[in-house]
Short mmCIF file of C-alpha atoms in Angstrom, two decimals:
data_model
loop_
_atom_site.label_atom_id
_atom_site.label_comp_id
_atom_site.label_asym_id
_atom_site.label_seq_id
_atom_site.Cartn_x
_atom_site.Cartn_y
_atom_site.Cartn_z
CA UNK A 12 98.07 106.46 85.59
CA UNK A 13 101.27 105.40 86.60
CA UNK A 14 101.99 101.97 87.68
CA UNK A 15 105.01 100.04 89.35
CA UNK A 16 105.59 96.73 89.48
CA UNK A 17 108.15 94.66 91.33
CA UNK A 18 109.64 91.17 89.58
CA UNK A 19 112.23 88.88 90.87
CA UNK A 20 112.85 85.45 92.44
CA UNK A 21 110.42 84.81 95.77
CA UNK A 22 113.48 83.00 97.13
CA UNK A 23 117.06 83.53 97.16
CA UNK A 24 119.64 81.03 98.91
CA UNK A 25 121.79 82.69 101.81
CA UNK A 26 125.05 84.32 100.87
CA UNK A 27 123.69 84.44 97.20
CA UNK A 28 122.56 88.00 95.52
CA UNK A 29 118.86 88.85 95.59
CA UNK A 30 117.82 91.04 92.41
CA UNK A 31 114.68 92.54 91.36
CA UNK A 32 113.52 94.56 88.84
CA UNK A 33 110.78 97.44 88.90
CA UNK A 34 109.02 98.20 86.13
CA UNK A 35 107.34 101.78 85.62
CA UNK A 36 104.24 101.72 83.07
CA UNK A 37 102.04 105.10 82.85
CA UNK A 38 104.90 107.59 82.98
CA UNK A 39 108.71 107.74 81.92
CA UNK A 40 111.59 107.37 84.06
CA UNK A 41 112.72 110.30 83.20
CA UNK A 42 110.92 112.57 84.11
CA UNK A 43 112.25 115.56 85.91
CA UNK A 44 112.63 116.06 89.29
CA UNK A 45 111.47 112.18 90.56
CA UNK A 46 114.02 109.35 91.82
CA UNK A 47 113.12 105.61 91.90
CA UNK A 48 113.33 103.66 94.94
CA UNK A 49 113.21 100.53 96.97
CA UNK A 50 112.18 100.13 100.50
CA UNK A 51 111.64 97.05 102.43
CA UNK A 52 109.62 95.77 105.24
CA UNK A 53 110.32 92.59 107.47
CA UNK A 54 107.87 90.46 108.23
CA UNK A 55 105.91 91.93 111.11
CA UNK A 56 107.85 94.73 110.92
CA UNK A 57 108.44 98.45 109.84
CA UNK A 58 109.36 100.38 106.54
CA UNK A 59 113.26 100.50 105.63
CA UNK A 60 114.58 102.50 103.18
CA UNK A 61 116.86 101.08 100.84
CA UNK A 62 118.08 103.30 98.13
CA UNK A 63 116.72 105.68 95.64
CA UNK A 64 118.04 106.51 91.84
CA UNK A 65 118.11 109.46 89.39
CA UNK A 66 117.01 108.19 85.84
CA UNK A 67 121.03 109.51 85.08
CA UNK A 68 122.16 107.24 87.42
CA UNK A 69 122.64 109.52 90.72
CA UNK A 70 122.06 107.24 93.74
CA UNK A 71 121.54 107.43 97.63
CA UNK A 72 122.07 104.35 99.57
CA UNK A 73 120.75 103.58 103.18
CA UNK A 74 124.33 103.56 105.26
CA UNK A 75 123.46 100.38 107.09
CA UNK A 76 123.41 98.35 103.68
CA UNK A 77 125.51 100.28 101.31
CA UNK A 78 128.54 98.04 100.97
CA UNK A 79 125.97 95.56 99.67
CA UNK A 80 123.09 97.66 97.41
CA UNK A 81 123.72 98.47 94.32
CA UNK A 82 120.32 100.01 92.03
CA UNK A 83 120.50 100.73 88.55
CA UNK A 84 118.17 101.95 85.92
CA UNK A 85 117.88 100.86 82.86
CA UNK A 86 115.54 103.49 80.50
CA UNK A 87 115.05 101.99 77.26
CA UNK A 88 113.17 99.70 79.21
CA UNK A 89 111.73 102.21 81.99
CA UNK A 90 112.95 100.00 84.55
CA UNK A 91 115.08 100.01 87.62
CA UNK A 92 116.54 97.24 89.63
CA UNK A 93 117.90 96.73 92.85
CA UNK A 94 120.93 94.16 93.63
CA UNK A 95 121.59 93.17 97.30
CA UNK A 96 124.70 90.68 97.98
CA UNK A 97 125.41 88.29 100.39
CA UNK A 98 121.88 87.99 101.56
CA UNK A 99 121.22 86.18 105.00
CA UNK A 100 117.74 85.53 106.41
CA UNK A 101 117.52 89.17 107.75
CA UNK A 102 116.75 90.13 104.20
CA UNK A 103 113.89 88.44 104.12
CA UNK A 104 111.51 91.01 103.57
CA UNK A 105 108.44 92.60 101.55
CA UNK A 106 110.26 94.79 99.21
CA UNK A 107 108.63 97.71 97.49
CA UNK A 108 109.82 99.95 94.57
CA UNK A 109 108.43 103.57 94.72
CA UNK A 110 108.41 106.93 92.37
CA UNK A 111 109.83 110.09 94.71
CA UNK A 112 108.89 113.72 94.27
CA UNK A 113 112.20 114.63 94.98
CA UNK A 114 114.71 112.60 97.05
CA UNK A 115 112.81 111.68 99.71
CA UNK A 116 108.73 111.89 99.22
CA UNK A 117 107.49 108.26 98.35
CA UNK A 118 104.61 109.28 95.98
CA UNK A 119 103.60 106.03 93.98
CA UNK A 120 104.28 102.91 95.04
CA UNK A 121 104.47 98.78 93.73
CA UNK A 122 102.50 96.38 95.38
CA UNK A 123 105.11 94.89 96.92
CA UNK A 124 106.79 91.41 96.67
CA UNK A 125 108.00 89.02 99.23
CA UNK A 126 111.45 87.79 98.79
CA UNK A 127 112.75 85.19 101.31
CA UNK A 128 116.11 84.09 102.46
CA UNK A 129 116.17 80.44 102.79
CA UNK A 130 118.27 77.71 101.72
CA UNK B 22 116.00 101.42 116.44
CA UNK B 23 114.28 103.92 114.50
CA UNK B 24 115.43 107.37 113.86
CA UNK B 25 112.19 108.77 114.02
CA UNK B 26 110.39 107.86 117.38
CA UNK B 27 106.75 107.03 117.10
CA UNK B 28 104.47 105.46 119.79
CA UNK B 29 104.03 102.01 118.85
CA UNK B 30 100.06 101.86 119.26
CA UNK B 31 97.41 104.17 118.99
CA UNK B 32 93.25 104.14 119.81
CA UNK B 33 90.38 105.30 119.61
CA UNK B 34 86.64 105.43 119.20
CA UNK B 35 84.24 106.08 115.71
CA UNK B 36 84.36 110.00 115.19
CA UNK B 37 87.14 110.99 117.96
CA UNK B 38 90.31 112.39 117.58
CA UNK B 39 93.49 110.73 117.34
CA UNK B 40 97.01 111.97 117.39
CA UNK B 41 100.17 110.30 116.44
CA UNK B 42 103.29 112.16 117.57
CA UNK B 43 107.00 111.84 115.27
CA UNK B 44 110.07 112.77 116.96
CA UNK B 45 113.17 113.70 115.99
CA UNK B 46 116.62 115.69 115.57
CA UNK B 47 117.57 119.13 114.48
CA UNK B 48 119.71 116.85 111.41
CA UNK B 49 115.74 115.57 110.01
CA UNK B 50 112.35 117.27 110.85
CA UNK B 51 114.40 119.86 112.09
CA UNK B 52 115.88 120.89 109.10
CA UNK B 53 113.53 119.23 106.36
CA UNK B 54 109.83 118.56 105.66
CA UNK B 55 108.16 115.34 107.40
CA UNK B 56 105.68 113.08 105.44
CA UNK B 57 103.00 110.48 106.45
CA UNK B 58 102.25 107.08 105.08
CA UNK B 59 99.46 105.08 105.74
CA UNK B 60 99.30 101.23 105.28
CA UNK B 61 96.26 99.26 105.70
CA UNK B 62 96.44 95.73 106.56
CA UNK B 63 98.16 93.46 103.59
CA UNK B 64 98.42 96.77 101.15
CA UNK B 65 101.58 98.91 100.05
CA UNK B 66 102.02 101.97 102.19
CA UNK B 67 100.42 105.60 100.28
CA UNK B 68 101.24 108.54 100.96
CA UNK B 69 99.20 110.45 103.34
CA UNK B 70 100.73 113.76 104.05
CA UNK B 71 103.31 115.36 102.69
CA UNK B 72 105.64 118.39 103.53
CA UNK B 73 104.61 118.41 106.81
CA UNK B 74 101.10 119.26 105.71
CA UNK B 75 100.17 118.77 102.53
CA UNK B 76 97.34 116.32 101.87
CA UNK B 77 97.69 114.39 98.28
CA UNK B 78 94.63 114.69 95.52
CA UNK B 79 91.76 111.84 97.33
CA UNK B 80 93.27 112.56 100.76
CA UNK B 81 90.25 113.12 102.86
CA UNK B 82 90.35 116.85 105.14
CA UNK B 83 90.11 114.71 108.34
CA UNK B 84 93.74 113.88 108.34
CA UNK B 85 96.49 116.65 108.78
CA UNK B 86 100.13 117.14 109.43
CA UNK B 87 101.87 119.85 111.41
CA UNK B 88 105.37 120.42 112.70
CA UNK B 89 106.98 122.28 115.14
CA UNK B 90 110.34 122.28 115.21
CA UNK B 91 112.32 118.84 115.74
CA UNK B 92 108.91 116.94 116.28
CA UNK B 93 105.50 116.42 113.95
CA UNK B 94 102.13 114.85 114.27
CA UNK B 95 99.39 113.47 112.51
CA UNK B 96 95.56 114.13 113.60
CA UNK B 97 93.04 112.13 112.65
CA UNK B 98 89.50 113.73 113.28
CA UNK B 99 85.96 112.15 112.51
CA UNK B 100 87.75 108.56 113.64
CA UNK B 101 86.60 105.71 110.98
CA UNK B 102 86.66 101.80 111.10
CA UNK B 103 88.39 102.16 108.05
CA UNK B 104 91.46 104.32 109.61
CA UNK B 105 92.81 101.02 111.12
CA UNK B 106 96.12 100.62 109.67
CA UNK B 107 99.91 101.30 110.84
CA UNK B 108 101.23 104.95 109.73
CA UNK B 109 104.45 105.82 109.44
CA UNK B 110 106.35 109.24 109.71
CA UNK B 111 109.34 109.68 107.76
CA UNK B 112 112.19 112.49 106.44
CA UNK B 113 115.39 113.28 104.91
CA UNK B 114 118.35 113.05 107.53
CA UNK B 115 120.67 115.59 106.02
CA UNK B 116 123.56 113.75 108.44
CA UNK B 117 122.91 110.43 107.27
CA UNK B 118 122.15 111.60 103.85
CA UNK B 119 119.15 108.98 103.59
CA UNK B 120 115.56 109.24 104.17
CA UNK B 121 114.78 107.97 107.33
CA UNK B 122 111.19 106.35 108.50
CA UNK B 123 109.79 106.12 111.98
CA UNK B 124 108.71 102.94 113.76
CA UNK B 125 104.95 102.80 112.91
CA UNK B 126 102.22 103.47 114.83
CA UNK B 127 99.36 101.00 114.82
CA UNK B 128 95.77 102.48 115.24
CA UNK B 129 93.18 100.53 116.51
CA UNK B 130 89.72 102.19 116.28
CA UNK B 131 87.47 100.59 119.01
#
């Protein structure tokens, strides 16, 4: 069964770059026809997607945070990580990594972890 | 501002029907298929419905998806305590290139 799980620092100083890693147990990353991706929710708040990945390194980025996201994937280690820079305390979110059945179905999802902006 | 507009709240009583509406452009559900997510209180979202109508393997035949063109809903028939949760609507947006979500839509079941 496949699993995701999202690691990472809970708290991340303002202007500084948040990073966190997913790791994908039960299945490779990659496997045909599914991207990786983050999405984030706010505190109260709704979903946002983020950005999702190809396992050969094809990427979609949300336009509202591009010139900050980078994700990456790393597949000797079936992982993929998301980099956000110059964080301010609008970041501070829930942020979930996700398997897609193509680009834009969210199929499998992490648990979720909460990272806040703080200093 | 979402992309997607959903009605922020939603009711109803045990074993009603409920139905949450998604609207959008001719540039998302116009043009490509809309899914569901459901998230129950403190738990990752799951997929509920996908490609407009598609339920996933464990996806009970009381919820289902339709579209017509630049909108979609989600019905919820045989209303349960346990269908209390926020769902979301979401799509690609072939002008944005991204995958857009809608607001959320909180159910309350009375």
């Amino acid at each position: 069964q496949l699993q995701l799980q999202e690691s990472g620092p809970g708290l991340v100083k303002p202007s500084e770059t948040l990073s966190l890693t997913c790791t994908v147990s039960g299945g490779s990353i990659r496997s045909t026809g599914h991207y990786w991706g983050w999405v984030r929710q706010p505190p109260g708040k709704g979903l946002e997607w983020i950005g999702n990945i190809y396992y050969s390194g094809s990427a979609y980025y949300t336009p509202s945070l591009k010139s900050r996201v980078t994700i990456s994937v790393d597949t000797s280690k079936n992982q993929f990580s998301l980099r956000l820079t110059s964080v301010t305390a609008s970041d501070t979110s829930v942020y979930y990594c996700a398997r897609l059945t193509g680009v834009s179905t969210f199929e499998s999802w992490g648990q979720g972890t909460l990272v806040t902006v703080s200093s | 501002q979402s992309v997607l507009t959903q009605p922020p709240s939603a009711s109803g009583t045990p074993g009603q029907t409920v139905t949450i509406s998604c609207s959008g452009s001719s540039s998302n559900i116009g043009s490509d298929p809309v899914n569901w997510y459901q998230q129950l209180p403190g738990t990752a979202p799951r997929l509920l419905i996908l490609t407009n109508s598609q339920r996933p393997s464990g996806v009970p035949d009381r919820f289902s998806g339709s579209k017509s063109g630049t909108s979609a809903s989600l019905a919820i028939s045989g209303l349960q305590s346990e269908d209390e949760a926020d769902y979301y609507c979401a799509a690609w947006d072939d002008s944005l290139n991204a995958v857009v979500f809608g607001g959320g839509t909180k159910l309350t079941v009375l």
